Coordinates of C-alpha atoms and ligand atoms in Angstrom, one line a residue:
M1 CA 8.3 -12.3 26.7
T2 CA 5.2 -13.0 28.8
N3 CA 2.6 -13.3 26.1
P4 CA 2.9 -16.9 24.8
T5 CA 0.1 -16.5 22.2
F6 CA 1.7 -13.6 20.4
R7 CA 2.8 -14.1 16.8
K8 CA 4.8 -11.8 14.6
I9 CA 3.1 -11.1 11.3
D10 CA 6.1 -11.5 9.0
G11 CA 5.4 -9.2 6.1
K12 CA 8.8 -10.0 4.5
A13 CA 8.0 -13.7 4.3
I14 CA 4.4 -13.2 3.2
A15 CA 5.5 -10.7 0.5
A16 CA 8.0 -13.3 -0.7
E17 CA 5.2 -16.0 -0.9
I18 CA 3.1 -13.6 -2.9
R19 CA 5.9 -12.7 -5.3
A20 CA 6.5 -16.5 -5.8
E21 CA 2.8 -17.0 -6.6
I22 CA 2.9 -14.1 -9.1
A23 CA 6.1 -15.4 -10.7
Q24 CA 4.3 -18.8 -11.2
K25 CA 1.3 -17.1 -12.7
V26 CA 3.4 -15.0 -15.1
A27 CA 5.2 -18.1 -16.2
A28 CA 1.9 -20.0 -16.7
R29 CA 0.6 -17.0 -18.9
L30 CA 3.7 -17.2 -21.1
E31 CA 3.3 -20.9 -21.5
K32 CA -0.2 -20.4 -22.7
G33 CA 1.0 -17.9 -25.2
L34 CA -0.5 -14.9 -23.4
S35 CA 1.5 -11.6 -23.1
R36 CA 4.1 -10.8 -20.5
P37 CA 2.5 -8.3 -18.1
G38 CA 4.1 -4.8 -18.3
L39 CA 4.4 -1.9 -15.9
A40 CA 5.3 1.6 -16.9
T41 CA 6.8 3.9 -14.2
V42 CA 6.7 7.6 -14.6
L43 CA 9.1 9.6 -12.5
V44 CA 9.2 13.4 -12.7
G45 CA 12.1 15.4 -11.4
E46 CA 15.0 14.5 -9.1
N47 CA 13.5 13.4 -5.8
P48 CA 16.1 10.9 -4.4
A49 CA 13.5 8.9 -2.4
S50 CA 11.2 8.6 -5.4
E51 CA 14.2 7.4 -7.5
V52 CA 14.9 4.7 -4.9
Y53 CA 11.2 3.6 -4.9
V54 CA 11.0 3.4 -8.7
R55 CA 14.2 1.4 -8.8
M56 CA 12.9 -1.0 -6.2
K57 CA 9.6 -1.4 -8.1
R58 CA 11.4 -2.1 -11.4
K59 CA 13.7 -4.6 -9.7
A60 CA 10.7 -6.4 -8.1
C61 CA 9.0 -6.6 -11.6
A62 CA 12.1 -8.1 -13.1
E63 CA 12.2 -10.8 -10.4
V64 CA 8.7 -12.1 -11.1
G65 CA 8.9 -11.8 -14.9
I66 CA 7.0 -8.6 -15.4
E67 CA 8.4 -6.2 -18.0
S68 CA 9.0 -2.6 -16.8
F69 CA 9.3 0.5 -18.9
G70 CA 10.9 3.4 -17.1
H71 CA 10.1 7.0 -18.1
H72 CA 11.9 9.9 -16.4
L73 CA 10.8 13.5 -17.2
P74 CA 12.8 16.5 -16.1
E75 CA 11.9 18.5 -13.0
D76 CA 10.4 21.4 -15.1
A77 CA 8.2 19.1 -17.2
S78 CA 4.9 20.7 -18.0
Q79 CA 1.4 19.4 -17.1
N80 CA 0.8 18.8 -20.8
Q81 CA 4.1 16.8 -21.2
V82 CA 3.2 14.5 -18.2
E83 CA -0.4 14.0 -19.4
S84 CA 0.8 13.3 -23.0
L85 CA 3.1 10.7 -21.7
V86 CA 0.3 9.0 -19.7
A87 CA -1.9 9.2 -22.8
E88 CA 0.8 7.4 -24.8
L89 CA 1.1 4.7 -22.2
N90 CA -2.7 4.3 -22.0
A91 CA -2.6 3.5 -25.7
D92 CA 0.4 1.1 -25.5
P93 CA -0.7 -2.5 -25.5
R94 CA 2.6 -3.7 -23.9
V95 CA 1.8 -1.5 -20.9
N96 CA -0.8 -3.1 -18.5
G97 CA -0.1 -0.9 -15.5
I98 CA 0.9 2.8 -15.2
L99 CA 2.5 4.0 -12.0
V100 CA 3.1 7.7 -11.6
Q101 CA 5.5 8.1 -8.7
L102 CA 4.2 10.6 -6.2
P103 CA 4.8 13.3 -5.0
L104 CA 5.0 15.2 -8.3
P105 CA 6.9 18.5 -8.4
G106 CA 4.8 21.3 -6.9
H107 CA 3.8 23.1 -10.2
L108 CA 2.0 19.9 -11.4
D109 CA -1.6 19.1 -10.7
E110 CA -1.3 15.6 -9.3
E111 CA -5.0 14.9 -9.3
K112 CA -5.4 15.8 -12.9
V113 CA -2.5 13.5 -13.8
L114 CA -4.0 10.6 -11.9
Q115 CA -7.3 11.1 -13.6
T116 CA -5.6 10.8 -17.0
I117 CA -4.6 7.2 -16.2
S118 CA -7.0 4.7 -17.8
I119 CA -8.8 3.0 -15.0
E120 CA -7.9 -0.4 -16.5
K121 CA -4.2 0.5 -16.0
D122 CA -4.5 2.2 -12.6
V123 CA -2.4 -0.3 -10.7
D124 CA -1.9 2.2 -7.8
G125 CA -5.6 2.3 -7.4
F126 CA -5.6 6.1 -6.9
H127 CA -8.0 7.0 -9.8
P128 CA -11.1 8.7 -8.4
I129 CA -13.3 6.2 -10.1
N130 CA -11.5 3.3 -8.5
I131 CA -11.6 5.0 -5.1
G132 CA -15.3 5.9 -5.6
R133 CA -16.2 2.4 -6.5
L134 CA -14.4 1.2 -3.3
A135 CA -16.6 3.5 -1.3
Q136 CA -19.9 2.3 -2.8
K137 CA -21.8 -0.7 -1.7
G138 CA -22.1 -3.4 -4.4
R139 CA -19.5 -1.8 -6.7
E140 CA -16.0 -3.2 -7.1
P141 CA -12.9 -1.1 -8.0
L142 CA -10.7 -2.6 -10.6
F143 CA -7.7 -2.0 -8.4
V144 CA -7.2 -1.3 -4.7
P145 CA -4.4 1.0 -3.4
C146 CA -1.3 -1.2 -2.7
T147 CA -0.5 -0.4 0.9
P148 CA -4.0 -0.9 2.4
Y149 CA -4.4 -3.9 0.1
G150 CA -1.2 -5.3 1.7
C151 CA -2.7 -4.6 5.2
M152 CA -5.8 -6.7 4.3
V153 CA -3.7 -9.6 3.0
L154 CA -1.6 -9.6 6.1
L155 CA -4.7 -9.7 8.3
E156 CA -6.1 -12.6 6.2
R157 CA -2.9 -14.6 6.2
A158 CA -2.4 -14.0 10.0
G159 CA -5.9 -15.6 10.5
A160 CA -7.7 -12.5 11.8
Q161 CA -11.5 -12.7 11.9
I162 CA -12.4 -9.6 10.0
E163 CA -16.2 -10.0 9.7
G164 CA -18.0 -8.5 12.7
A165 CA -14.7 -7.3 14.3
N166 CA -14.3 -3.8 15.8
A167 CA -11.6 -2.3 13.7
V168 CA -9.9 1.0 14.3
V169 CA -7.9 2.8 11.6
L170 CA -5.6 5.5 12.8
G171 CA -5.2 8.1 10.0
R172 CA -7.5 9.1 7.1
S173 CA -5.1 9.8 4.2
N174 CA -6.1 9.1 0.7
I175 CA -3.4 6.6 0.2
V176 CA -3.6 4.5 3.4
G177 CA -6.1 5.4 6.1
M178 CA -9.3 6.0 4.1
P179 CA -9.0 3.1 1.7
A180 CA -8.0 0.8 4.6
A181 CA -11.2 1.8 6.4
L182 CA -13.3 1.2 3.2
L183 CA -11.7 -2.2 2.7
L184 CA -12.5 -3.2 6.3
I185 CA -16.1 -2.1 5.9
E186 CA -16.3 -4.1 2.7
R187 CA -15.2 -7.1 4.7
N188 CA -18.0 -6.5 7.2
A189 CA -15.9 -5.1 10.1
T190 CA -17.3 -2.2 12.2
V191 CA -14.9 0.6 11.6
T192 CA -13.9 3.7 13.5
V193 CA -11.5 6.1 11.7
C194 CA -9.3 8.3 14.0
H195 CA -7.4 11.4 13.1
S196 CA -5.6 14.4 14.6
R197 CA -8.9 15.7 16.2
T198 CA -10.0 12.5 17.7
R199 CA -10.7 12.8 21.4
N200 CA -9.6 10.1 24.0
L201 CA -7.6 8.3 21.3
P202 CA -6.1 5.6 23.6
E203 CA -9.7 4.7 24.8
V204 CA -11.0 4.4 21.2
V205 CA -8.0 2.3 20.2
R206 CA -8.5 0.0 23.1
R207 CA -11.8 -1.1 21.6
A208 CA -10.1 -2.5 18.5
D209 CA -10.0 -6.2 17.7
I210 CA -8.1 -5.0 14.6
L211 CA -6.0 -1.9 14.6
I212 CA -4.3 -0.4 11.5
A213 CA -2.0 2.5 12.4
A214 CA -1.0 5.0 9.7
V215 CA -0.2 8.3 11.3
G216 CA 3.5 8.8 10.8
R217 CA 4.1 9.4 14.6
P218 CA 7.0 7.3 16.0
E219 CA 5.7 4.6 18.4
M220 CA 2.6 6.6 19.3
V221 CA 0.5 3.6 20.0
R222 CA 1.6 2.2 23.4
G223 CA 1.1 -1.3 24.8
D224 CA -1.7 -0.1 27.2
W225 CA -3.7 1.3 24.2
V226 CA -4.1 -2.2 22.8
K227 CA -6.9 -4.6 23.6
P228 CA -5.6 -8.0 24.7
G229 CA -5.7 -10.4 21.7
A230 CA -5.9 -7.7 19.1
Y231 CA -4.4 -7.9 15.6
V232 CA -2.2 -4.8 15.0
I233 CA -0.9 -3.7 11.6
D234 CA 1.6 -0.9 11.7
V235 CA 1.9 1.1 8.5
G236 CA 4.1 3.9 9.9
I237 CA 7.7 4.3 8.8
N238 CA 9.5 6.9 10.9
R239 CA 13.1 7.8 11.3
V240 CA 14.4 8.3 14.8
E241 CA 17.9 9.4 15.7
D242 CA 20.1 6.5 16.8
P243 CA 23.8 7.3 17.3
T244 CA 24.6 3.6 17.7
R245 CA 23.7 3.0 14.0
K246 CA 26.2 3.7 11.3
R247 CA 23.7 5.9 9.4
G248 CA 22.7 7.7 12.6
Y249 CA 19.0 6.7 12.6
R250 CA 16.7 3.7 12.7
L251 CA 13.2 3.1 11.4
V252 CA 10.3 2.6 13.8
G253 CA 6.6 2.3 13.2
D254 CA 3.6 4.1 14.7
V255 CA 3.3 1.3 17.3
A256 CA 5.6 0.6 20.2
Y257 CA 6.1 -3.0 19.0
E258 CA 8.0 -4.3 22.1
E259 CA 5.2 -3.2 24.3
V260 CA 2.4 -4.3 22.0
K261 CA 3.9 -7.8 21.7
E262 CA 3.0 -8.3 25.4
V263 CA -0.8 -7.8 24.8
A264 CA -1.7 -8.4 21.1
R265 CA -2.4 -11.7 19.4
A266 CA -0.3 -10.7 16.4
A267 CA 1.4 -7.6 15.1
T268 CA 3.6 -6.5 12.2
P269 CA 7.2 -5.3 13.0
V270 CA 8.8 -2.2 11.3
P271 CA 10.7 -2.8 9.2
G272 CA 9.6 -6.1 7.8
G273 CA 5.8 -5.7 8.1
V274 CA 3.7 -3.7 5.7
G275 CA 6.7 -2.2 3.8
P276 CA 7.5 -5.3 1.7
M277 CA 3.8 -5.9 1.0
T278 CA 3.2 -2.6 -0.8
I279 CA 5.5 -3.6 -3.8
A280 CA 4.2 -7.2 -3.8
M281 CA 0.6 -5.8 -4.1
L282 CA 1.7 -3.5 -7.0
L283 CA 2.9 -6.6 -8.8
Q284 CA -0.3 -8.4 -8.0
N285 CA -2.3 -5.4 -9.4
T286 CA -0.1 -5.4 -12.6
L287 CA -0.8 -9.1 -13.1
R288 CA -4.5 -8.4 -12.7
A289 CA -4.3 -5.5 -15.2
A290 CA -2.9 -8.0 -17.7
E291 CA -5.8 -10.4 -17.0
I292 CA -8.2 -7.5 -17.5
A293 CA -6.6 -6.7 -20.8
D294 CA -6.9 -10.3 -21.9
A295 CA -10.6 -10.3 -21.0
N296 CA -11.1 -7.0 -23.0
E297 CA -9.4 -8.5 -26.0
N298 CA -11.8 -11.4 -26.0
L299 CA -14.9 -9.2 -25.9
Ligands
LIG301 P1 -0.5 11.4 6.2 O1 0.4 12.4 6.8 O2 -1.0 11.7 4.8 O3 -1.7 11.1 7.2 C1 -1.5 10.9 8.5 C2 -2.9 10.8 9.2 O4 -2.6 10.6 10.6 C3 -3.8 12.0 9.0 O5 -5.1 11.5 8.8 C4 -3.7 12.7 10.4 O6 -4.9 13.3 10.8 C5 -3.4 11.5 11.3 N1 -2.6 12.0 12.5 C6 -1.5 12.6 12.5 N2 -1.1 12.8 13.8 C7 -2.0 12.3 14.6 C8 -2.2 12.2 16.0 N3 -1.3 12.7 16.8 N4 -3.3 11.5 16.5 C9 -4.2 11.0 15.6 N5 -4.1 11.1 14.3 C10 -3.0 11.7 13.8 O7 0.3 10.0 6.2 P2 0.2 8.7 5.3 O8 -1.1 8.1 5.4 O9 0.7 9.0 3.9 O10 1.3 7.8 6.0 C11 1.2 7.4 7.3 C12 2.4 6.6 7.7 O11 2.5 5.5 6.9 C13 3.7 7.4 7.5 O12 4.7 7.0 8.5 C14 4.2 6.9 6.2 O13 5.6 6.9 6.1 C15 3.8 5.4 6.2 N6 3.6 4.8 4.9 C16 4.1 3.6 4.7 C17 3.9 2.9 3.6 C18 4.4 1.5 3.4 O14 4.5 1.0 2.3 N7 4.7 0.8 4.5 C19 3.2 3.5 2.4 C20 2.6 4.8 2.7 C21 2.8 5.4 4.0 P3 -5.6 14.6 10.0 O15 -6.2 14.0 8.8 O16 -6.5 15.1 11.0 O17 -4.4 15.5 9.7

């Protein structure tokens, strides 16, 4: 390596620190006689990837002392059934956070389901009111979507100067790109959002002091796209064929990490970067939901 100032942003280690902080705070709540935070997961249908994600989330809850309540509805569940379940969970005081695992089967109206979640329990941060508040100056969402929230924590803990920085976000999805851009604006960065119609992408990216890449294109961002000294957060998770691996593929990000290491000040690897942060931030949001519930009880 020829870039001695480069530092890997170790999402796995930072996520472990955050989980340890949450476990301590949960234990402190219980000592004070406050309730154990609870997360309800709602899974609809038989999507194997979704089943894995829900299992990982519930396991992570157990590790920090958060109670989880798993609900699994059949593939052919009706809109009414899903919404009724969410309404029950909204009313259940043991449940502080509600996570509806996306995507839902095609016949269900995802947006309507997400709108049914009480904003005080919207730990995924996808409720239109929470997103709307994030987009408005001087308003605060109760919860921020977990993946972009994780990106911001990685930047902070890596020591990036966010205020005044030129930030570029690659991707404008509802779950990553757009909320990441809004969070950077909130922290006083000057933000450019790129997407599939952006012209001269490498040139735009080269202006970034901070780059968040969330496009889902394997190693699209090359070393010569990156400004020397930039902080690079790679959200992408892409499978590429690899016959040398037992499972026949390996995971890569949207950034060519080995090349970017030679120019950047710091970057996240894939795996081991943003991925572990997403669940850690879900736990953080669930703890916050319990704190909001305490405050509401004392009103
Ligand atoms: P989407 O497919 O919803 O959005 C992709 C965005 O990238 C779109 O805005 C699209 O532009 C833009 N885009 C696609 N191709 C190009 C291109 N060639 N040049 C410029 N922009 C392009 O993806 P998500 O936001 O859901 O996810 C992005 C990546 O992050 C995926 O790899 C996903 O697996 C990963 N991910 C990782 C998570 C984690 O926990 N680490 C969590 C969530 C996602 P347009 O809007 O014009 O179509």
